[in-house]
Amino acid sequence: MIVKLETAGLVCPFPLEEAKAAMAKLNAGDGIEIEFDCTQATEAIPNWAAEEGYDVIHFDQIGDAKWTITVVK
């Protein structure tokens, strides 16, 4: 199961905080797809995923200043 998390418009660190809260509710093998427009999150979210041992299975820029990333627990 992949849960979509829309955080566009939130300033950092809120996209990362929202991701942490959503991931805490999921089971192993589940994930979150996060849309965000905070440039700091382009580093913060992948770094957090690596630190936690989560897999980043998709990371793409979808606009001038908008990205999507999928992280699996």
PDB file of C-alpha atoms in Angstrom:
ATOM      1  CA  MET A   1       0.000   0.000   0.000  1.00  0.00           C
ATOM      2  CA  ILE A   2       1.279   3.465  -0.929  1.00  0.00           C
ATOM      3  CA  VAL A   3      -0.246   6.444   0.898  1.00  0.00           C
ATOM      4  CA  LYS A   4      -0.242   9.784  -0.932  1.00  0.00           C
ATOM      5  CA  LEU A   5       0.915  12.750   1.129  1.00  0.00           C
ATOM      6  CA  GLU A   6       0.442  16.244  -0.303  1.00  0.00           C
ATOM      7  CA  THR A   7       2.707  18.743   1.424  1.00  0.00           C
ATOM      8  CA  ALA A   8       3.039  21.385  -1.296  1.00  0.00           C
ATOM      9  CA  GLY A   9       2.863  24.821   0.256  1.00  0.00           C
ATOM     10  CA  LEU A  10       4.364  23.697   3.559  1.00  0.00           C
ATOM     11  CA  VAL A  11       7.740  25.172   4.453  1.00  0.00           C
ATOM     12  CA  CYS A  12      10.564  23.024   5.746  1.00  0.00           C
ATOM     13  CA  PRO A  13      10.777  21.089   7.983  1.00  0.00           C
ATOM     14  CA  PHE A  14       7.043  20.339   7.765  1.00  0.00           C
ATOM     15  CA  PRO A  15       7.148  18.046   4.681  1.00  0.00           C
ATOM     16  CA  LEU A  16       9.665  15.860   6.517  1.00  0.00           C
ATOM     17  CA  GLU A  17       7.690  15.958   9.768  1.00  0.00           C
ATOM     18  CA  GLU A  18       4.505  14.971   7.910  1.00  0.00           C
ATOM     19  CA  ALA A  19       6.406  12.111   6.245  1.00  0.00           C
ATOM     20  CA  LYS A  20       7.726  10.848   9.574  1.00  0.00           C
ATOM     21  CA  ALA A  21       4.248  10.895  11.125  1.00  0.00           C
ATOM     22  CA  ALA A  22       2.676   9.102   8.153  1.00  0.00           C
ATOM     23  CA  MET A  23       5.426   6.474   7.975  1.00  0.00           C
ATOM     24  CA  ALA A  24       5.081   5.685  11.690  1.00  0.00           C
ATOM     25  CA  LYS A  25       1.535   4.455  11.031  1.00  0.00           C
ATOM     26  CA  LEU A  26       2.516   2.065   8.221  1.00  0.00           C
ATOM     27  CA  ASN A  27       3.589  -1.564   8.185  1.00  0.00           C
ATOM     28  CA  ALA A  28       6.797  -2.895   6.668  1.00  0.00           C
ATOM     29  CA  GLY A  29       6.453  -2.993   2.880  1.00  0.00           C
ATOM     30  CA  ASP A  30       4.046  -0.047   2.818  1.00  0.00           C
ATOM     31  CA  GLY A  31       5.145   3.408   1.738  1.00  0.00           C
ATOM     32  CA  ILE A  32       4.354   7.041   1.201  1.00  0.00           C
ATOM     33  CA  GLU A  33       4.351   9.134  -1.950  1.00  0.00           C
ATOM     34  CA  ILE A  34       5.126  12.719  -0.981  1.00  0.00           C
ATOM     35  CA  GLU A  35       4.557  15.759  -3.202  1.00  0.00           C
ATOM     36  CA  PHE A  36       6.438  18.799  -1.966  1.00  0.00           C
ATOM     37  CA  ASP A  37       7.770  22.166  -3.104  1.00  0.00           C
ATOM     38  CA  CYS A  38      10.312  22.912  -0.373  1.00  0.00           C
ATOM     39  CA  THR A  39      13.815  22.733  -1.867  1.00  0.00           C
ATOM     40  CA  GLN A  40      15.394  21.751   1.472  1.00  0.00           C
ATOM     41  CA  ALA A  41      13.246  18.611   1.495  1.00  0.00           C
ATOM     42  CA  THR A  42      14.994  17.393  -1.674  1.00  0.00           C
ATOM     43  CA  GLU A  43      17.893  16.513   0.625  1.00  0.00           C
ATOM     44  CA  ALA A  44      16.147  16.134   3.993  1.00  0.00           C
ATOM     45  CA  ILE A  45      13.649  13.445   2.948  1.00  0.00           C
ATOM     46  CA  PRO A  46      16.132  11.131   1.152  1.00  0.00           C
ATOM     47  CA  ASN A  47      18.628  11.563   4.024  1.00  0.00           C
ATOM     48  CA  TRP A  48      15.960  10.651   6.586  1.00  0.00           C
ATOM     49  CA  ALA A  49      14.930   7.622   4.514  1.00  0.00           C
ATOM     50  CA  ALA A  50      18.542   6.409   4.338  1.00  0.00           C
ATOM     51  CA  GLU A  51      19.066   6.927   8.078  1.00  0.00           C
ATOM     52  CA  GLU A  52      15.925   4.905   8.843  1.00  0.00           C
ATOM     53  CA  GLY A  53      16.772   2.137   6.366  1.00  0.00           C
ATOM     54  CA  TYR A  54      13.791   2.920   4.123  1.00  0.00           C
ATOM     55  CA  ASP A  55      13.949   2.507   0.337  1.00  0.00           C
ATOM     56  CA  VAL A  56      13.471   5.461  -2.000  1.00  0.00           C
ATOM     57  CA  ILE A  57      11.866   3.849  -5.025  1.00  0.00           C
ATOM     58  CA  HIS A  58      10.983   7.013  -6.951  1.00  0.00           C
ATOM     59  CA  PHE A  59      12.247  10.593  -6.846  1.00  0.00           C
ATOM     60  CA  ASP A  60      11.383  13.038  -9.615  1.00  0.00           C
ATOM     61  CA  GLN A  61      11.062  16.755 -10.236  1.00  0.00           C
ATOM     62  CA  ILE A  62       7.558  17.388 -11.560  1.00  0.00           C
ATOM     63  CA  GLY A  63       7.667  21.168 -11.952  1.00  0.00           C
ATOM     64  CA  ASP A  64       9.932  24.176 -11.680  1.00  0.00           C
ATOM     65  CA  ALA A  65       9.917  23.864  -7.912  1.00  0.00           C
ATOM     66  CA  LYS A  66       7.910  20.730  -7.174  1.00  0.00           C
ATOM     67  CA  TRP A  67       9.020  17.156  -6.535  1.00  0.00           C
ATOM     68  CA  THR A  68       7.575  13.756  -5.762  1.00  0.00           C
ATOM     69  CA  ILE A  69       9.305  11.020  -3.820  1.00  0.00           C
ATOM     70  CA  THR A  70       8.141   7.551  -2.852  1.00  0.00           C
ATOM     71  CA  VAL A  71       9.623   5.973   0.270  1.00  0.00           C
ATOM     72  CA  VAL A  72       8.932   2.382   1.328  1.00  0.00           C
ATOM     73  CA  LYS A  73       9.229   1.167   4.899  1.00  0.00           C
TER      74      LYS A  73
END
